[in-house]
PDB file of C-alpha atoms in Angstrom:
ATOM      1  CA  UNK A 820       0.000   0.000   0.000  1.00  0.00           C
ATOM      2  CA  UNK A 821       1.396   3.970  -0.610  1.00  0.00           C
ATOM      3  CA  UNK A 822      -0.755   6.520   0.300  1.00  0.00           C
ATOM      4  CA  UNK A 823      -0.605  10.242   1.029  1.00  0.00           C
ATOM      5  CA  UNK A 824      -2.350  12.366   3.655  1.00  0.00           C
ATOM      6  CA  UNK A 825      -3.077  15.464   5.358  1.00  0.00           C
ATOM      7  CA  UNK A 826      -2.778  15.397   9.076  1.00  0.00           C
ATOM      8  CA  UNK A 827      -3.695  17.468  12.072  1.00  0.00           C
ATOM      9  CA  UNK A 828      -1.855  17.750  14.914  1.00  0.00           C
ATOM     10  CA  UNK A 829      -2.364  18.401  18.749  1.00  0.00           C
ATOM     11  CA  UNK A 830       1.027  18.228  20.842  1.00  0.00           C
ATOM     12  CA  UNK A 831       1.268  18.285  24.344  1.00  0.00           C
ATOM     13  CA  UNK A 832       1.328  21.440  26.629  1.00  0.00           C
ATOM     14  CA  UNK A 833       5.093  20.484  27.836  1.00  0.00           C
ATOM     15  CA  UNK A 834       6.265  21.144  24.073  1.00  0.00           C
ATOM     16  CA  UNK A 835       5.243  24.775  24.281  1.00  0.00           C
ATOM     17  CA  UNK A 836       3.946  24.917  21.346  1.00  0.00           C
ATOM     18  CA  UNK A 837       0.556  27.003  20.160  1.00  0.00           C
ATOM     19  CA  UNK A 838      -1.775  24.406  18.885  1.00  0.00           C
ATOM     20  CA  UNK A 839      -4.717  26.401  18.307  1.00  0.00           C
ATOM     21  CA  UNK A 840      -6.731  24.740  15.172  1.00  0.00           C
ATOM     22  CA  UNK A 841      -4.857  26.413  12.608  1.00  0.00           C
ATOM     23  CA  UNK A 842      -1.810  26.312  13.624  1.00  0.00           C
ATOM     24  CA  UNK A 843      -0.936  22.377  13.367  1.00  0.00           C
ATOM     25  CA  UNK A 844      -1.822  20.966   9.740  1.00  0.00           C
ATOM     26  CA  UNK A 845       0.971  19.420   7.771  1.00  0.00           C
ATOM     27  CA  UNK A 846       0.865  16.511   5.004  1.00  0.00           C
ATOM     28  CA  UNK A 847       2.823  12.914   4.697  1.00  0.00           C
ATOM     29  CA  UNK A 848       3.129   9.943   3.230  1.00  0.00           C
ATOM     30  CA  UNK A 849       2.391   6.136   4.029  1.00  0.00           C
ATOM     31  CA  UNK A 850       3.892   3.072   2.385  1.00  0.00           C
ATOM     32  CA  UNK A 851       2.983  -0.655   3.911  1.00  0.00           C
ATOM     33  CA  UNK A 852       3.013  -4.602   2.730  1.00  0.00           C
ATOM     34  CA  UNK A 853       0.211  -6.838   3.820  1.00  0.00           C
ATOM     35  CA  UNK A 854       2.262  -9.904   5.021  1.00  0.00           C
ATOM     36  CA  UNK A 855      -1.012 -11.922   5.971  1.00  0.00           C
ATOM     37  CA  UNK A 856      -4.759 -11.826   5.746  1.00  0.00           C
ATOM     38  CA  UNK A 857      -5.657  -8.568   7.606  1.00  0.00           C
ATOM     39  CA  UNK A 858      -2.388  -8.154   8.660  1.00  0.00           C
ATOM     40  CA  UNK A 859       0.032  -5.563   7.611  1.00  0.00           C
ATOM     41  CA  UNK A 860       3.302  -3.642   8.198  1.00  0.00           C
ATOM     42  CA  UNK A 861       3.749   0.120   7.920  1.00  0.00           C
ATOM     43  CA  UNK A 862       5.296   3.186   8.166  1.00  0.00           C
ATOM     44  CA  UNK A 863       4.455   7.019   7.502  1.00  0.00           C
ATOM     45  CA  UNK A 864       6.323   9.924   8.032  1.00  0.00           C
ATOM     46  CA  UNK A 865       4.841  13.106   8.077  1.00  0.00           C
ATOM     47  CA  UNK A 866       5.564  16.983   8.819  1.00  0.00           C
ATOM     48  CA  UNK A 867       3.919  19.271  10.939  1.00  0.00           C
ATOM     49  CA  UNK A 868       4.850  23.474  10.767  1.00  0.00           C
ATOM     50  CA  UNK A 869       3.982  24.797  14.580  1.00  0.00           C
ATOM     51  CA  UNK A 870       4.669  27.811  15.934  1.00  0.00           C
ATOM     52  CA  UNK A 871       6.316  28.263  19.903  1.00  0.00           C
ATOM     53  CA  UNK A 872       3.631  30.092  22.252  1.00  0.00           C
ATOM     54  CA  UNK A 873       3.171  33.680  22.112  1.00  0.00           C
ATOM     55  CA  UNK A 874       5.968  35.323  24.288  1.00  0.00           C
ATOM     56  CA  UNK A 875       7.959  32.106  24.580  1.00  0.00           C
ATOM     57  CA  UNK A 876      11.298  30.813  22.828  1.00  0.00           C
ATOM     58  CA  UNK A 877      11.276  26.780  21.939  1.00  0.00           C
ATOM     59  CA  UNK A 878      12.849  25.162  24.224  1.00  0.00           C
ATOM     60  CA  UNK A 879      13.964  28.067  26.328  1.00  0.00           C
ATOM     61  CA  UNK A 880      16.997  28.620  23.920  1.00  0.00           C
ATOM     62  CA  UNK A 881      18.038  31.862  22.882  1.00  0.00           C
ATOM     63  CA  UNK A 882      19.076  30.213  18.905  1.00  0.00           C
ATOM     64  CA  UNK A 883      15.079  30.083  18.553  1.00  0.00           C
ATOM     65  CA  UNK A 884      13.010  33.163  18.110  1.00  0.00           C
ATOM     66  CA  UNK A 885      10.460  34.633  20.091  1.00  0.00           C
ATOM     67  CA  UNK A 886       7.040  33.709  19.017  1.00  0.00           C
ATOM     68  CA  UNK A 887       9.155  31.150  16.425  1.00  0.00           C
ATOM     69  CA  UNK A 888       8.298  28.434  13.817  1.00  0.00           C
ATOM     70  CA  UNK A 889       9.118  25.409  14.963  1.00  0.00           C
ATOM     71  CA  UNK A 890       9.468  22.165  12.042  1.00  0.00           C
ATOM     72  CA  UNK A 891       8.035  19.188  14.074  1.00  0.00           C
ATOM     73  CA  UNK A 892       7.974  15.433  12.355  1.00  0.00           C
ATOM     74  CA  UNK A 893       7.460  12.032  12.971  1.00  0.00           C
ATOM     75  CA  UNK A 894       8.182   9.170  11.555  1.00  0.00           C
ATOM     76  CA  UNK A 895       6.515   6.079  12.533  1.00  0.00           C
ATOM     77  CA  UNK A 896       6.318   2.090  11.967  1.00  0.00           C
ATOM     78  CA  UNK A 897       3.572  -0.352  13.228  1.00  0.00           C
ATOM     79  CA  UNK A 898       1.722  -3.380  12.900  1.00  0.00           C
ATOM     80  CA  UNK A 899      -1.871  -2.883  11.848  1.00  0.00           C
ATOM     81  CA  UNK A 900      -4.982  -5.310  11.546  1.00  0.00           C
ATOM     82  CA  UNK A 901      -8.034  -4.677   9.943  1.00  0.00           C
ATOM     83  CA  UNK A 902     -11.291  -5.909  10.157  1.00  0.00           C
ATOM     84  CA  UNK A 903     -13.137  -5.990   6.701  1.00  0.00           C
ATOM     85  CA  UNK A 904     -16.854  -5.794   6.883  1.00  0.00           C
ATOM     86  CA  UNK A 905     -18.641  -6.748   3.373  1.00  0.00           C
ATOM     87  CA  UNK A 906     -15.269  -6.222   1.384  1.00  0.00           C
ATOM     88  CA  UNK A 907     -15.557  -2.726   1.174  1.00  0.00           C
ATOM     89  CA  UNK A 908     -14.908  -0.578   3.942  1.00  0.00           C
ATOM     90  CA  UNK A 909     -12.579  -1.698   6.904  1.00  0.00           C
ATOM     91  CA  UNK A 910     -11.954  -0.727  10.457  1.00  0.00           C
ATOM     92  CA  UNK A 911      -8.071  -0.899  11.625  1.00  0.00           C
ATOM     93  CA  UNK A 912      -6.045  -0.633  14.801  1.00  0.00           C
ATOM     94  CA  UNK A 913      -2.271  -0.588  15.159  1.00  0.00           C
ATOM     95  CA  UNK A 914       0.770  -0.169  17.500  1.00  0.00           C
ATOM     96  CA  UNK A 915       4.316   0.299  17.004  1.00  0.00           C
ATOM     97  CA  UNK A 916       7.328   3.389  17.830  1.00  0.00           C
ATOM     98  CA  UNK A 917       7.602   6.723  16.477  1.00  0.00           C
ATOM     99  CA  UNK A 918      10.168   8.929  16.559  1.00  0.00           C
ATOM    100  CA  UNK A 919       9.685  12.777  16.948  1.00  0.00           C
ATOM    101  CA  UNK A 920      11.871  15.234  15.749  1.00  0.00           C
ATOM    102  CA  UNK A 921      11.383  19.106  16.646  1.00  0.00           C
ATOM    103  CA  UNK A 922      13.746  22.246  15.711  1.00  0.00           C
ATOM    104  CA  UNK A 923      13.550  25.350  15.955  1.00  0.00           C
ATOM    105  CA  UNK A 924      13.130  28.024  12.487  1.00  0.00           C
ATOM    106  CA  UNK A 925      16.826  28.230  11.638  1.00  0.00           C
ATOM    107  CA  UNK A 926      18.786  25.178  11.615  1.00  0.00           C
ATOM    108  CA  UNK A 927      20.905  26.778  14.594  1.00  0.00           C
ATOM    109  CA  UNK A 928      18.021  26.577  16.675  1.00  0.00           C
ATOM    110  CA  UNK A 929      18.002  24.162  19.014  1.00  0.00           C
ATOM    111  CA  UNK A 930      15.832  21.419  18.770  1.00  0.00           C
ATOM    112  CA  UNK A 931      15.227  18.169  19.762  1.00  0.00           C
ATOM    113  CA  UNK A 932      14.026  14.590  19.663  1.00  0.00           C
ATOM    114  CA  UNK A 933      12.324  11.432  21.090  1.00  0.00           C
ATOM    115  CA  UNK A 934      11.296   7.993  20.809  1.00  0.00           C
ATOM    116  CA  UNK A 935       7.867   6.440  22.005  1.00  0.00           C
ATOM    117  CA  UNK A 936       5.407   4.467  21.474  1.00  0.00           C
ATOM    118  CA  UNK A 937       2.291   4.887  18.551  1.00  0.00           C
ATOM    119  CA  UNK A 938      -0.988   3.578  18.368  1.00  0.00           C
ATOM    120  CA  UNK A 939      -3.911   3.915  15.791  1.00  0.00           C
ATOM    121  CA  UNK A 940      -7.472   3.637  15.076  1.00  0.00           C
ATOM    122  CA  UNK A 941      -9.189   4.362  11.368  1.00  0.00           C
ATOM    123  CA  UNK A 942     -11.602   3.364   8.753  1.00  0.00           C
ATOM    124  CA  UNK A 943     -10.319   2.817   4.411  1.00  0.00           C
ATOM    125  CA  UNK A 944     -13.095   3.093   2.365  1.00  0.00           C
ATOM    126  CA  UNK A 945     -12.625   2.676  -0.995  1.00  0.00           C
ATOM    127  CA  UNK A 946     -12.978   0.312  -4.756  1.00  0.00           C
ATOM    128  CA  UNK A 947     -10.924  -1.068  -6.901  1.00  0.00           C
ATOM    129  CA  UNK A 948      -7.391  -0.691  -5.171  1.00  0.00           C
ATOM    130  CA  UNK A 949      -8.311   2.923  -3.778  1.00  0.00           C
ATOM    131  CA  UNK A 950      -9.392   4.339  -0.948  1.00  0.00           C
ATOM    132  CA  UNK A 951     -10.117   7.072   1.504  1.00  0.00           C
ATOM    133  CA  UNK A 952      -8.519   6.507   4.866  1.00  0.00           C
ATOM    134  CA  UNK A 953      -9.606   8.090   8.229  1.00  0.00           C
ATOM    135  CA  UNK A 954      -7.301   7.726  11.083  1.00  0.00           C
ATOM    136  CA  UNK A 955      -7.173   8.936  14.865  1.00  0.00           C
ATOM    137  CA  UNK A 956      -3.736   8.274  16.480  1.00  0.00           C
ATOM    138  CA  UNK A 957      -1.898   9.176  19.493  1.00  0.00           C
ATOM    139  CA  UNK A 958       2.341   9.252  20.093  1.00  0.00           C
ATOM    140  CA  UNK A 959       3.248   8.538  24.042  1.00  0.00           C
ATOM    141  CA  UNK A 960       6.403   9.879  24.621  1.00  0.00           C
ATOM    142  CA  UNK A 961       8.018   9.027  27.928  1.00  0.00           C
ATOM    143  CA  UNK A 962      10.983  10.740  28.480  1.00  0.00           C
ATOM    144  CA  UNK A 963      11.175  14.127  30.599  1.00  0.00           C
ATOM    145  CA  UNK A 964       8.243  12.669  32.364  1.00  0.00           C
ATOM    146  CA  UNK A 965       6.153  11.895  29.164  1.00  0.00           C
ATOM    147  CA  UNK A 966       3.918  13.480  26.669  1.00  0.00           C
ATOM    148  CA  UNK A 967       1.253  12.834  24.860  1.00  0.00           C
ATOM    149  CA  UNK A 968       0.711  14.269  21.153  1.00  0.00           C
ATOM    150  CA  UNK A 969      -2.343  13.296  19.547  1.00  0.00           C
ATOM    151  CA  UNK A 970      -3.823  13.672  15.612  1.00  0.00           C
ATOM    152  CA  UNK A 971      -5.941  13.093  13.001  1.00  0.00           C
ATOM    153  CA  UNK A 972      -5.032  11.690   9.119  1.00  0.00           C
ATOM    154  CA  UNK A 973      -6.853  11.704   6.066  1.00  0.00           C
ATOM    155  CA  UNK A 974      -6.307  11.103   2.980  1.00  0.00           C
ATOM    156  CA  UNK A 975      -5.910   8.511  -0.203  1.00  0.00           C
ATOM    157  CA  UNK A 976      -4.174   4.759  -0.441  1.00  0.00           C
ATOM    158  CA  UNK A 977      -3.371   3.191  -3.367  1.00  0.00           C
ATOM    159  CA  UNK A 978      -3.133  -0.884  -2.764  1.00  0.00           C
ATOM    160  CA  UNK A 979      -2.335  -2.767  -6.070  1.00  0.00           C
ATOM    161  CA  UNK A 980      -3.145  -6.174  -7.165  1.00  0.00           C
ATOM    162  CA  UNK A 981       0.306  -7.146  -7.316  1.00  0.00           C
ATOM    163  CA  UNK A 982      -0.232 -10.952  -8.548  1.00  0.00           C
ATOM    164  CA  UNK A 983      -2.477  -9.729 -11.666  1.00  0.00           C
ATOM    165  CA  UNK A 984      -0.042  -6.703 -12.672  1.00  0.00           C
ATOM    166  CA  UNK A 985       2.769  -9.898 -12.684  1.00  0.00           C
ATOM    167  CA  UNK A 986       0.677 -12.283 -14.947  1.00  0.00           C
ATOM    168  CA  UNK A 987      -0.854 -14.396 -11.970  1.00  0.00           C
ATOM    169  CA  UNK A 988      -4.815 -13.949 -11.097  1.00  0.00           C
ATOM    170  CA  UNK A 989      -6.465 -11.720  -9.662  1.00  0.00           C
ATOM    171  CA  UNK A 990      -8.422 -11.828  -6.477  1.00  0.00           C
ATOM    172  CA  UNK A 991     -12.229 -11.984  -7.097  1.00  0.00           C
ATOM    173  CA  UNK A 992     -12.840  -8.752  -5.318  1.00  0.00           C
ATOM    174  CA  UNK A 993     -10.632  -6.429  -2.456  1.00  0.00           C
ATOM    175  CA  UNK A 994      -9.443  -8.014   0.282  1.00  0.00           C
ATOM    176  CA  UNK A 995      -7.093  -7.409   2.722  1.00  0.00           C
ATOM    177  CA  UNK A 996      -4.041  -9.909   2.028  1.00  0.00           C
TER     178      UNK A 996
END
């Protein structure tokens, strides 16, 4: 599966980081293998512009600005299942890490990042090999007594017949292997 998405952010209070509405969309990108019925291995990446709280500096450091952009990603693998319901559309959970990676406008702003944990909840509706897909996720973060940044995704997957684009047969209609 490769997909694309947009994706809405909101980080936790101990980033410092103003995460009013419109102040935490960014876009990304998903690529995954089904490696048995229902079951499949992925990862996405995906960048989020933020902006430090009015009247503060990111991370307290005098390289980032006052009132300064920050560049926040993630990048995350997991292992998701999904539960088809009449071959069409599909619920899905999943868990796996993520790593988070902020910095600060300039790249000598300081900046900073961390590993955790990732989980994920969502809905693909689609036909043919394409679909919409919904998901709600949240990133626990543990270090520096732990955070929790949570989001939204939504966008388009593409998952290919791969056996009839090499010759072989096709599956009778989508599934999820």
């Amino acid at each position: 599966l490769v997909g694309g998405f947009g994706t809405w952010t909101h980080f936790d209070s101990k980033w410092n980081l103003d995460t009013s509405f419109g102040n935490s969309w960014g876009y990304g990108g998903r690529v995954g293998a089904f490696i048995a019925p229902n079951w499949n291995l992925e990862a996405d990446g995906y960048y989020t512009p933020a902006q430090a709280k009015a009247g503060t500096r990111f991370l307290g450091s005098l390289s980032n600005a006052v009132d300064g952009d920050v560049k926040a990603s993630a990048f995350a693998a997991r292992l998701v299942y999904s539960f088809p319901i009449a071959n069409l559309p599909s619920f899905h959970i999943g868990a796996g890490g993520v790593l988070e990676n902020f910095r600060g406008s300039s790249d000598a702003g300081a900046g900073t990042y961390q590993y955790g944990v990732n989980g994920l909840a969502g809905f693909n509706l689609g036909f043919s090999g394409v679909a919409l897909r919904v998901d709600g996720l949240v990133n626990y973060l543990p270090s520096d007594g732990g955070k929790f940044d949570f989001g939204a995704q939504a966008g388009l997957q593409f998952s290919p017949d791969l056996a009839a684009m090499m010759g072989g047969t096709s599956a009778s209609g989508p599934t999820m292997w």
